[in-house]
């Protein structure tokens, strides 16, 4: 019986198909062999019945599933409280779970009269609940199905109706996608506000403070506004991003120029997929490459020329992050460079310009907006990148611009806060605030980049 | 001996030119003489190789990997496919105007100054200003744009853009200008303006124009070459070609039976 109620979605689906066939054959019958006499083709009649049966059944099932168990629990809890008003909420819930265990034949933590009675009531109620979850959706589906079939006539606008239902369904899906995004952003904002109110709205201390140790005072239950300064994080993030871009922009851009204007078709055919493979390597792999191979190597070179290099350095993380971003920049730039019409190149060659002059003075200026936006998108990836810096950049909130020292970034601190020992609720405040900051920065970068791209597209179309 | 004398007056002489795209032959054994200070028109149905042959004259075909040119083409008696010739310098002498106006996404001034700058034709800013004004005036565009030289060239109308491209080409001081269907993207009024301009430019340059409009060829050219399926079928004075074509294919084409 419990099995049946769990199988309901499948049963309803089967039923829907059955009604699809029935409606279709009724529509065919109504047409008297003249298909054009129907307003909607038989398949649309079938679809409409199918949708009615399916949606009615599933909706009823879901409503009963959610509100039914809520109702069962609620009414049993109030019975327990009525029988023994001295019980606290937690205790009443314990009694209820014992009662459930008894009725399902499992061992309960203790057994007494109250628990036995409630166990009896529980099995009665949950029986009722299960049966209602089977019978009510079935009845509604079948009634709805027959109602639709009865409405089938030659003039019946089944196509318009079913299209409207499908449109609403698609709208609901789109709404879910948008609403979850809005929900996430709202919760970011809410937690950020919460954090700021905990530090007495000293937003300035967060933005301009130079000491980051937000959890230092949490055991006494307060957050010290003097120790939530995010400047070391911002500086670390900027430093690593800068190093990454110094690596990625020239190499990526030159690679794109080579691929689009110099490489033969054969070289292009294997070089492009290679770059795309590079883009598909998980960042965690880059991360341990940075931590295990590059960082010790840099340290060794540094020591060889008498520099002291930390074992985790901004340089190692930045270089590897740059390597990660190269394919991103080169493939976006390659696209925009290719989008510069051949006719412009021809125009330049026709005036006696060399290839280099043409690229520098015609192709690159024309592609510049696209290249700038590729770089901005690259920056936004670098700023949000986590795995590489977690492994290779260090954790201490050091305020330094020396690339040979360990620094930390916004993303690293979020990871540390969330995976640390401090309970999630306390750590969430600063973590969400950092996350919100990151979100704002990358959003801004993406918007600017997309704007530039759009403007640039208009110039050629 | 008489042959040699007549070749001396020619700006460009082409003998036995073959062009291949990979395996496919686009041009077969073409002989053409381009007269100085005259307009020579190439006509023929589309795909017959007019553009391909035109692009041999300034070695633009070099930019296409699979394209191979054989035969003898001389500019002022010098073989332009000689290894000692730099195609980049050749293109400064033989300018080109394309089918679709293709101004650079730069200001009107920078479009015209582009060629002189890369070839270092002028010593000072005022000299360059003078050259830009001269080129725009010759192209019949100066009065329309003199107040907005710093505005983008792409903002002009189609006909103005094409005249800007002509100005851009003549600013490099070429001796020959190749035009590949320069009016096919333009409306009739802009076309008429460009045709007048071509007639005027003839006084200073040799002009070769590809067109698929026979009326245009008749209006602007002194010499006409008719191409068909990669062959040069007939070449002579425009008047003769249109009034007394020797070849049946030419006759069919100008009376509209093939095309
Ligand atoms: N870049 C190219 N690659 C391969 N084949 C080409 C190329 N350009 C032109 N062709 C071929 O050469 C022939 C002549 O073309 P084209 O010179 O453009 O003719 P027209 O200008 O007279 O219309 C055509 O068959 C065309 O398909
Ligand atoms: Mg052509």
XYZ file of C-alpha atoms and ligand atoms in Angstrom:
748
model
C 0.000 0.000 0.000
C 2.819 2.351 0.861
C 4.350 1.076 -2.359
C 1.346 2.157 -4.362
C 1.383 5.703 -3.080
C 5.039 5.974 -4.035
C 4.274 4.683 -7.509
C 1.578 7.299 -8.066
C 3.593 9.600 -10.363
C 4.213 6.692 -12.734
C 0.630 5.503 -12.544
C -0.605 8.997 -13.357
C 1.786 9.213 -16.280
C 0.478 5.906 -17.621
C -3.059 7.111 -17.183
C -2.215 10.277 -19.078
C -0.982 8.239 -22.010
C -4.131 6.153 -21.932
C -6.254 9.285 -22.096
C -4.047 10.633 -24.873
C -4.895 7.595 -26.982
C -8.570 7.725 -26.066
C -8.891 11.397 -26.893
C -7.038 10.950 -30.130
C -9.214 8.132 -31.317
C -12.355 9.987 -30.279
C -11.196 12.990 -32.270
C -10.492 10.758 -35.244
C -13.938 9.260 -34.894
C -15.551 12.696 -34.662
C -13.880 13.713 -37.911
C -15.730 10.961 -39.838
C -12.631 10.310 -41.885
C -12.368 13.948 -43.016
C -9.344 15.246 -41.093
C -9.865 18.786 -42.331
C -13.248 18.975 -40.603
C -11.464 19.168 -37.244
C -10.318 22.503 -35.906
C -7.386 20.780 -34.180
C -5.624 17.675 -35.365
C -6.311 14.508 -33.299
C -2.870 14.672 -31.716
C -3.721 18.023 -30.172
C -6.921 16.607 -28.684
C -4.788 13.817 -27.284
C -2.246 16.269 -25.925
C -4.878 18.357 -24.190
C -6.343 15.354 -22.389
C -2.850 14.139 -21.583
C -1.940 17.456 -19.992
C -5.167 17.687 -18.001
C -4.810 14.195 -16.580
C -1.145 14.630 -15.825
C -1.335 18.077 -14.258
C -4.456 17.363 -12.185
C -3.068 14.090 -10.897
C 0.428 15.347 -10.124
C -0.822 18.554 -8.523
C -3.237 16.683 -6.263
C -0.547 14.160 -5.408
C 2.015 16.794 -4.493
C -0.435 18.826 -2.427
C -1.527 15.761 -0.475
C 2.054 14.602 -0.067
C 3.240 17.858 1.443
C 0.227 19.043 3.381
C -0.874 15.524 4.351
C 2.249 14.639 6.283
C 2.308 18.121 7.756
C -1.272 17.620 8.904
C -0.589 14.140 10.333
C 2.408 15.328 12.335
C 0.600 18.419 13.540
C -2.492 16.643 14.749
C -0.508 13.894 16.512
C 1.685 16.461 18.236
C -1.355 18.314 19.509
C -2.796 14.989 20.756
C 0.439 14.332 22.660
C 0.387 17.809 24.163
C -3.279 17.413 25.141
C -2.525 14.094 26.861
C 0.474 15.451 28.760
C 0.599 19.282 28.831
C 3.858 19.217 30.813
C 5.896 18.031 27.797
C 8.126 20.533 26.014
C 8.128 20.733 22.183
C 11.298 18.706 21.850
C 9.998 16.015 24.166
C 6.711 15.835 22.293
C 8.635 15.311 19.071
C 10.634 12.528 20.713
C 7.389 10.835 21.760
C 6.104 11.134 18.214
C 9.186 9.589 16.664
C 9.032 6.747 19.192
C 5.383 6.219 18.316
C 6.246 6.072 14.609
C 8.959 3.529 15.370
C 6.532 1.379 17.359
C 3.879 1.411 14.655
C 6.424 0.510 11.997
C 7.863 -2.305 14.135
C 11.223 -0.680 14.858
C 12.710 -0.298 18.347
C 11.705 2.852 20.154
C 13.807 4.597 22.807
C 11.112 3.811 25.388
C 7.617 2.417 25.390
C 4.676 3.612 27.512
C 0.907 4.024 27.258
C 0.988 7.401 25.621
C 3.412 6.173 22.984
C 1.286 3.079 22.324
C -1.893 5.138 21.859
C -0.175 7.607 19.607
C 1.361 4.738 17.661
C -2.121 3.383 17.056
C -3.407 6.773 15.976
C -0.377 7.258 13.777
C -0.859 4.073 11.842
C -4.536 4.903 11.358
C -3.786 8.408 10.161
C -0.912 7.489 7.926
C -3.003 4.741 6.405
C -5.630 7.301 5.627
C -2.992 9.638 4.279
C -1.540 6.985 1.995
C -4.902 5.927 0.651
C -5.914 9.505 0.057
C -2.689 10.026 -1.858
C -3.711 7.174 -4.120
C -7.428 7.680 -4.493
C -7.847 11.427 -4.695
C -5.307 12.021 -7.492
C -6.634 9.015 -9.392
C -10.223 10.192 -9.123
C -9.351 13.730 -10.138
C -7.263 12.525 -13.077
C -9.885 10.198 -14.392
C -12.684 12.739 -13.948
C -10.607 15.398 -15.632
C -9.729 13.030 -18.457
C -13.323 12.086 -19.151
C -14.374 15.719 -18.876
C -11.911 16.598 -21.611
C -12.887 13.677 -23.800
C -16.521 14.642 -23.510
C -15.668 18.110 -24.772
C -14.143 16.831 -27.992
C -16.040 18.077 -31.042
C -14.950 19.095 -34.498
C -14.915 22.761 -33.455
C -13.195 22.271 -30.095
C -9.982 24.351 -30.032
C -7.789 21.727 -28.436
C -4.623 23.053 -30.063
C -5.011 26.556 -28.654
C -5.891 25.191 -25.228
C -2.992 22.777 -25.022
C -0.598 25.401 -26.329
C -1.747 27.745 -23.605
C -1.125 25.077 -20.965
C 2.327 24.352 -22.344
C 3.108 28.057 -22.438
C 2.143 28.418 -18.783
C 4.276 25.412 -17.924
C 7.284 26.917 -19.692
C 6.641 30.184 -17.913
C 6.715 28.389 -14.569
C 10.073 26.830 -15.445
C 11.500 30.194 -16.456
C 10.114 31.718 -13.280
C 11.815 29.042 -11.183
C 15.147 29.824 -12.804
C 14.759 33.550 -12.267
C 13.371 33.261 -8.766
C 16.172 31.032 -7.514
C 18.689 33.565 -8.779
C 16.798 36.385 -7.123
C 16.545 34.298 -3.976
C 20.270 33.691 -3.840
C 21.055 37.345 -4.392
C 18.517 38.366 -1.747
C 19.976 35.969 0.790
C 23.440 37.341 0.010
C 22.178 40.856 0.607
C 20.326 39.844 3.741
C 23.312 38.071 5.294
C 25.556 40.966 4.356
C 23.227 43.414 6.132
C 23.182 41.106 9.096
C 26.957 41.060 9.219
C 27.197 44.821 8.958
C 24.692 45.271 11.752
C 26.818 42.923 13.892
C 29.785 45.231 13.484
C 27.673 48.290 14.204
C 27.350 49.380 10.555
C 31.024 50.185 10.324
C 31.052 49.410 6.610
C 34.089 51.660 6.323
C 36.021 49.335 8.636
C 35.220 46.449 6.310
C 36.183 48.257 3.143
C 39.226 50.129 4.428
C 40.402 48.099 7.434
C 43.732 46.348 7.163
C 43.328 43.567 9.677
C 41.331 40.484 8.729
C 40.561 38.106 11.558
C 36.780 38.162 11.720
C 36.332 35.171 14.005
C 38.833 36.307 16.619
C 36.212 37.498 19.092
C 33.289 35.226 18.339
C 33.648 33.189 21.530
C 32.704 36.210 23.525
C 29.746 36.571 21.150
C 30.776 39.756 19.389
C 32.513 40.737 16.201
C 35.274 43.261 16.477
C 34.851 45.916 13.762
C 38.601 46.514 13.912
C 39.367 43.009 12.765
C 37.119 42.688 9.746
C 39.180 44.865 7.415
C 39.131 43.234 3.998
C 41.941 45.276 2.437
C 44.514 42.443 2.708
C 42.077 40.194 0.849
C 41.354 42.770 -1.821
C 45.047 43.482 -2.286
C 45.866 39.777 -2.454
C 43.116 39.181 -5.005
C 44.239 42.146 -7.087
C 47.872 41.112 -6.934
C 47.183 37.588 -8.107
C 44.755 38.796 -10.763
C 47.348 41.272 -12.001
C 50.022 38.579 -12.253
C 47.570 36.288 -14.008
C 46.656 38.953 -16.545
C 50.304 39.846 -17.154
C 50.781 36.214 -18.124
C 47.512 35.613 -19.932
C 46.845 38.774 -21.950
C 50.020 38.969 -24.039
C 50.302 35.238 -24.610
C 46.604 34.776 -25.264
C 46.434 37.730 -27.618
C 49.536 36.761 -29.586
C 48.254 33.217 -29.852
C 44.967 34.541 -31.188
C 46.717 36.764 -33.733
C 48.880 33.871 -34.841
C 45.930 31.530 -35.150
C 43.686 33.920 -37.026
C 46.132 35.618 -39.374
C 49.282 33.535 -39.722
C 48.548 29.882 -39.039
C 47.817 27.639 -41.994
C 44.531 25.812 -42.032
C 46.326 22.662 -40.895
C 47.930 24.246 -37.841
C 44.639 25.879 -36.950
C 42.873 22.550 -37.187
C 44.891 21.056 -34.354
C 45.899 24.147 -32.364
C 42.365 25.327 -31.702
C 41.140 22.043 -30.197
C 44.347 21.889 -28.137
C 43.556 25.253 -26.616
C 40.051 24.116 -25.910
C 41.391 21.062 -24.101
C 43.508 23.398 -22.002
C 40.314 25.268 -21.149
C 38.677 22.018 -20.081
C 41.252 21.048 -17.457
C 39.605 21.252 -14.014
C 41.037 24.113 -11.983
C 41.877 21.749 -9.159
C 44.493 20.188 -11.439
C 46.012 23.592 -12.126
C 45.909 24.137 -8.372
C 48.058 21.215 -7.431
C 50.321 21.863 -10.371
C 50.885 25.313 -8.854
C 51.323 24.028 -5.325
C 53.446 20.972 -6.020
C 55.478 21.878 -9.098
C 55.666 25.598 -9.658
C 55.776 27.006 -6.129
C 58.794 24.903 -5.037
C 60.502 25.658 -8.344
C 60.041 29.395 -7.891
C 61.299 29.067 -4.367
C 64.375 27.226 -5.613
C 65.116 29.846 -8.286
C 64.584 32.619 -5.765
C 67.005 31.081 -3.324
C 69.533 30.504 -6.069
C 69.729 34.266 -6.612
C 69.485 35.033 -2.926
C 65.841 36.021 -2.583
C 63.671 34.730 0.180
C 60.530 33.252 -1.290
C 57.639 31.882 0.703
C 56.703 28.296 -0.048
C 53.292 29.529 -1.053
C 53.555 32.636 -3.169
C 51.310 35.003 -5.065
C 53.645 34.560 -8.017
C 53.097 30.815 -8.327
C 49.339 31.118 -7.981
C 49.203 34.070 -10.380
C 51.288 32.418 -13.081
C 49.260 29.227 -13.011
C 46.037 31.186 -12.981
C 47.350 33.088 -15.990
C 48.012 29.811 -17.783
C 44.485 28.760 -16.972
C 43.102 31.968 -18.492
C 45.228 31.920 -21.677
C 42.837 29.715 -23.671
C 39.922 31.807 -22.478
C 41.477 35.048 -23.736
C 42.888 33.531 -26.904
C 39.708 31.843 -27.973
C 37.538 34.928 -27.327
C 40.091 37.193 -29.040
C 40.420 34.774 -31.932
C 36.671 35.039 -32.424
C 36.675 38.832 -32.484
C 39.763 39.014 -34.691
C 38.159 36.607 -37.124
C 35.021 38.722 -37.064
C 36.965 41.647 -38.550
C 35.856 41.401 -42.184
C 38.372 40.117 -44.714
C 37.455 43.126 -46.854
C 39.198 45.430 -44.357
C 42.365 43.371 -44.566
C 42.129 43.370 -48.377
C 41.657 47.135 -48.331
C 44.831 47.524 -46.353
C 46.872 45.081 -48.474
C 45.552 46.833 -51.562
C 47.163 50.057 -50.366
C 50.526 48.351 -50.074
C 50.468 47.646 -46.349
C 52.377 44.669 -45.010
C 50.759 41.983 -42.935
C 52.193 43.389 -39.716
C 51.009 46.923 -40.551
C 47.595 45.588 -41.424
C 47.246 43.701 -38.177
C 48.543 46.513 -36.009
C 46.738 49.390 -37.680
C 43.533 47.884 -39.035
C 42.720 44.504 -37.517
C 43.615 45.144 -33.883
C 41.969 48.595 -33.648
C 38.823 47.139 -35.197
C 38.885 44.199 -32.808
C 39.912 46.235 -29.781
C 36.498 46.509 -28.110
C 36.090 42.753 -28.342
C 39.579 42.175 -27.002
C 38.962 44.526 -24.086
C 35.830 42.663 -23.182
C 37.657 39.338 -23.457
C 40.213 40.682 -20.999
C 37.484 41.896 -18.643
C 35.827 38.488 -18.714
C 39.240 36.981 -18.010
C 39.654 39.306 -15.022
C 36.285 38.321 -13.694
C 37.286 34.668 -13.913
C 40.562 35.357 -12.159
C 38.862 37.253 -9.351
C 36.398 34.444 -8.745
C 38.876 31.585 -9.169
C 39.175 29.529 -5.997
C 40.930 26.186 -6.257
C 44.289 27.455 -7.502
C 44.600 30.084 -4.819
C 43.388 27.802 -2.057
C 46.210 25.434 -2.897
C 48.953 27.781 -3.931
C 48.510 31.279 -2.553
C 48.414 30.785 1.201
C 45.898 31.482 3.932
C 47.329 34.199 6.140
C 45.777 37.603 5.602
C 49.080 39.280 4.847
C 48.959 42.848 3.625
C 51.703 42.922 1.001
C 52.269 43.578 -2.653
C 55.393 41.460 -2.807
C 54.599 38.640 -5.231
C 57.124 36.382 -3.541
C 55.174 36.284 -0.287
C 52.070 34.359 0.603
C 48.870 36.341 0.232
C 45.250 35.417 0.547
C 42.248 36.191 -1.589
C 38.568 36.792 -1.072
C 37.690 33.332 -2.338
C 40.243 31.598 -0.120
C 38.847 33.323 2.953
C 35.324 32.250 2.071
C 36.498 28.643 1.831
C 38.309 28.924 5.150
C 35.315 30.443 6.900
C 32.868 27.857 5.648
C 35.075 24.789 6.082
C 36.595 25.953 9.387
C 35.689 24.804 12.899
C 33.528 27.743 13.785
C 29.856 26.924 13.515
C 28.378 27.811 10.196
C 25.972 30.452 11.460
C 28.693 32.672 12.877
C 31.078 32.153 10.006
C 28.358 32.763 7.457
C 28.213 36.514 8.112
C 31.703 37.436 6.921
C 31.640 34.703 4.268
C 28.406 35.968 2.736
C 29.684 39.529 2.868
C 32.827 38.554 0.984
C 30.700 36.572 -1.431
C 28.444 39.541 -2.021
C 31.445 41.784 -2.656
C 32.802 39.283 -5.162
C 29.414 39.002 -6.795
C 29.186 42.775 -7.249
C 32.660 43.014 -8.768
C 32.238 40.163 -11.249
C 28.732 41.297 -12.146
C 30.043 44.755 -12.912
C 32.905 43.371 -15.009
C 30.575 41.112 -16.958
C 28.053 43.863 -17.610
C 30.734 46.236 -18.866
C 32.278 43.507 -21.020
C 28.955 42.489 -22.554
C 28.061 46.108 -23.261
C 31.297 46.617 -25.113
C 30.756 43.446 -27.106
C 27.241 44.473 -28.049
C 28.285 47.927 -29.166
C 31.038 46.422 -31.235
C 28.681 43.948 -32.918
C 26.437 46.772 -34.038
C 29.377 48.394 -35.811
C 29.568 45.638 -38.433
C 26.016 44.367 -38.821
C 60.112 45.824 -84.067
C 56.704 47.465 -84.469
C 55.436 45.205 -81.712
C 58.050 46.534 -79.298
C 57.189 50.145 -80.003
C 53.534 49.595 -79.260
C 54.382 47.753 -76.023
C 56.389 50.758 -74.876
C 53.207 52.867 -74.788
C 51.395 50.307 -72.697
C 51.196 50.654 -68.955
C 50.702 46.965 -68.327
C 51.269 44.039 -70.653
C 50.101 40.539 -69.806
C 51.147 37.521 -71.861
C 50.023 33.918 -71.467
C 48.619 34.315 -67.966
C 47.234 31.180 -66.297
C 45.707 31.211 -62.811
C 44.918 28.137 -60.749
C 42.996 27.802 -57.508
C 44.429 24.539 -56.247
C 43.777 22.186 -59.164
C 41.085 24.264 -60.807
C 42.161 26.606 -63.590
C 40.352 29.945 -63.394
C 42.187 31.835 -66.171
C 43.602 30.380 -69.385
C 46.352 31.990 -71.472
C 45.210 35.583 -71.254
C 47.010 38.337 -73.199
C 45.968 41.913 -72.406
C 47.523 45.358 -72.795
C 46.448 48.131 -70.467
C 46.872 51.559 -72.041
C 48.135 54.498 -70.050
C 45.629 57.289 -69.249
C 42.702 55.231 -70.441
C 39.939 53.184 -68.909
C 39.983 49.487 -69.683
C 36.852 47.510 -68.824
C 36.684 43.768 -68.128
C 33.237 42.369 -68.811
C 31.772 38.876 -68.839
C 29.356 36.613 -67.026
C 29.969 36.167 -63.315
C 32.505 33.493 -62.392
C 34.395 33.908 -65.662
C 37.567 35.098 -63.914
C 37.449 38.903 -64.256
C 38.260 39.510 -60.591
C 40.864 36.773 -60.612
C 42.699 38.354 -63.510
C 42.368 41.848 -62.054
C 43.923 40.652 -58.809
C 46.928 39.355 -60.747
C 47.802 42.904 -61.753
C 48.651 44.001 -58.195
C 49.472 40.505 -56.897
C 46.525 40.523 -54.510
C 46.217 36.850 -55.380
C 49.354 36.313 -53.285
C 47.146 36.674 -50.195
C 45.186 33.565 -51.202
C 47.170 30.468 -50.231
C 45.886 28.122 -52.910
C 46.189 30.599 -55.778
C 48.988 30.143 -58.331
C 49.759 32.556 -61.191
C 51.967 31.790 -64.199
C 52.746 33.824 -67.299
C 54.316 37.192 -67.861
C 52.869 40.439 -66.513
C 54.846 43.651 -66.902
C 54.267 47.078 -65.410
C 56.216 49.735 -67.360
C 58.219 46.873 -68.833
C 59.209 45.318 -65.488
C 58.082 41.786 -64.647
C 55.914 42.167 -61.540
C 56.269 38.496 -60.634
C 60.063 38.777 -60.643
C 61.452 37.572 -57.289
C 63.138 40.950 -56.804
C 59.781 42.716 -56.812
C 58.184 43.351 -53.435
C 54.416 42.882 -53.818
C 53.888 45.427 -51.063
C 55.651 48.128 -53.092
C 53.896 47.025 -56.234
C 50.541 47.599 -54.553
C 51.547 51.138 -53.737
C 51.895 51.710 -57.495
C 48.816 49.745 -58.487
C 45.965 50.803 -56.215
C 42.728 48.913 -55.779
C 39.090 49.720 -55.097
C 36.808 46.878 -54.077
C 33.299 45.789 -54.862
C 31.882 46.595 -51.439
C 33.023 49.910 -49.950
C 35.420 48.960 -47.166
C 36.493 52.078 -45.288
C 38.525 51.344 -42.173
C 36.744 51.962 -38.871
C 38.768 55.153 -38.474
C 38.118 58.824 -39.114
C 37.716 60.065 -42.680
C 41.079 61.806 -42.387
C 42.853 58.702 -41.070
C 41.338 56.588 -43.831
C 42.904 58.778 -46.489
C 46.132 59.309 -44.537
C 46.587 55.572 -43.953
C 48.497 54.846 -47.160
C 50.705 57.969 -47.144
C 51.603 57.256 -43.527
C 52.683 53.648 -44.010
C 54.709 54.597 -47.071
C 56.140 57.705 -45.449
C 55.083 59.882 -48.384
C 54.901 63.149 -46.489
C 57.378 64.830 -44.188
C 55.150 67.077 -42.145
C 51.646 67.272 -40.838
C 50.787 70.145 -43.156
C 52.071 68.206 -46.148
C 49.900 65.269 -45.118
C 46.922 67.617 -44.688
C 47.534 68.882 -48.188
C 47.733 65.375 -49.632
C 44.512 64.333 -47.879
C 42.727 67.390 -49.209
C 44.073 66.765 -52.700
C 42.959 63.096 -52.668
C 39.515 63.913 -51.321
C 39.136 66.679 -53.889
C 40.146 64.385 -56.749
C 37.633 61.848 -55.455
C 34.932 64.534 -55.489
C 34.319 64.193 -51.777
C 36.114 67.181 -50.276
C 33.160 69.561 -50.198
C 30.939 66.983 -48.555
C 33.342 66.009 -45.778
C 35.684 68.931 -45.198
C 33.849 69.895 -41.997
C 33.850 66.413 -40.517
C 37.206 64.918 -41.298
C 37.420 63.528 -37.769
C 34.131 61.631 -38.062
C 34.245 57.894 -38.785
C 34.418 56.929 -42.442
C 31.905 54.174 -41.805
C 29.276 56.828 -41.073
C 29.158 58.021 -44.700
C 26.597 56.863 -47.256
C 27.496 53.949 -49.527
C 28.428 56.158 -52.478
C 30.468 58.489 -50.271
C 32.216 55.488 -48.730
C 33.207 54.245 -52.163
C 34.557 57.677 -53.094
C 36.441 57.668 -49.787
C 37.979 54.355 -50.823
C 38.971 55.910 -54.153
C 40.499 58.865 -52.308
C 42.319 56.435 -50.046
C 43.731 54.652 -53.084
C 44.858 57.754 -54.991
C 46.436 59.277 -51.864
C 49.221 56.702 -52.222
C 49.999 58.240 -55.680
C 49.632 55.060 -57.714
C 49.893 55.077 -61.482
C 47.263 52.401 -62.039
C 43.940 51.965 -60.232
C 42.118 48.633 -60.332
C 38.398 48.716 -59.589
C 36.441 45.518 -59.034
C 32.760 46.239 -59.704
C 33.020 49.503 -57.741
C 29.369 50.427 -58.275
C 27.626 47.118 -57.795
C 26.672 47.971 -54.203
C 25.516 51.500 -55.034
C 22.297 53.169 -56.133
C 22.025 54.719 -59.657
C 22.778 58.284 -58.538
C 25.906 57.286 -56.619
C 26.880 55.134 -59.597
C 26.610 58.089 -61.970
C 28.815 60.178 -59.657
C 31.477 57.477 -59.554
C 31.361 57.039 -63.335
C 31.977 60.753 -63.839
C 34.813 60.525 -61.370
C 36.398 57.607 -63.232
C 36.294 59.571 -66.462
C 38.051 62.461 -64.742
C 40.685 60.302 -63.049
C 41.698 58.978 -66.459
C 43.722 62.137 -67.028
C 46.189 61.140 -64.309
C 45.883 57.361 -63.916
C 45.441 54.186 -65.936
C 42.229 52.613 -64.816
C 41.064 49.028 -65.078
C 37.451 48.436 -64.108
C 35.595 45.159 -63.777
C 31.908 45.506 -64.364
C 29.051 43.269 -65.243
C 27.040 46.168 -66.538
C 27.678 46.524 -70.254
C 26.171 49.985 -70.253
C 28.724 51.003 -67.663
C 31.540 49.575 -69.748
C 30.232 51.433 -72.781
C 29.913 54.690 -70.846
C 33.269 54.830 -69.086
C 35.808 52.754 -70.997
C 37.951 53.184 -74.096
C 39.075 49.546 -74.222
C 37.013 46.484 -73.378
C 38.027 42.894 -72.683
C 35.362 40.212 -72.769
C 36.026 37.128 -70.627
C 34.132 33.867 -70.826
C 34.791 30.752 -68.716
C 38.383 31.785 -68.014
C 39.188 32.705 -71.630
C 39.798 36.181 -72.926
C 37.415 35.997 -75.878
C 37.783 39.431 -77.352
C 39.756 42.557 -76.594
C 39.670 45.847 -78.434
C 38.266 49.374 -78.598
C 35.067 49.606 -76.637
C 33.275 51.026 -79.647
C 34.250 48.087 -81.814
C 33.340 45.506 -79.214
C 29.867 46.907 -78.768
C 29.118 47.744 -82.381
C 30.951 45.010 -84.289
C 31.866 42.086 -82.043
C 34.029 39.541 -83.876
C 33.228 36.513 -81.725
C 29.868 34.858 -81.502
C 30.119 34.567 -77.712
C 30.694 38.300 -77.369
C 27.756 38.950 -79.599
C 25.549 36.653 -77.558
C 26.649 38.291 -74.328
C 26.113 41.884 -75.353
C 22.758 41.051 -76.840
C 21.803 39.384 -73.576
C 21.763 35.749 -74.665
C 24.400 34.570 -72.196
C 25.046 36.063 -68.837
N 39.526 32.355 -53.390
C 39.137 31.434 -54.292
N 39.347 30.123 -54.076
C 38.959 29.190 -54.984
N 38.338 29.480 -56.127
C 38.099 30.779 -56.432
C 38.478 31.820 -55.524
N 38.100 33.006 -56.055
C 37.529 32.709 -57.246
N 37.527 31.384 -57.468
C 37.006 30.703 -58.673
O 37.578 31.246 -59.805
C 36.622 31.442 -60.805
C 36.607 32.898 -61.260
O 36.123 33.691 -60.185
P 36.143 35.285 -60.221
O 37.444 35.739 -60.694
O 35.719 35.783 -58.898
O 35.021 35.588 -61.305
P 34.271 36.955 -61.644
O 34.939 38.055 -60.898
O 34.383 37.080 -63.121
O 32.846 36.791 -61.244
C 35.297 30.993 -60.268
O 35.034 29.708 -60.754
C 35.502 30.961 -58.796
O 34.779 29.913 -58.220
Mg 34.177 39.296 -59.353
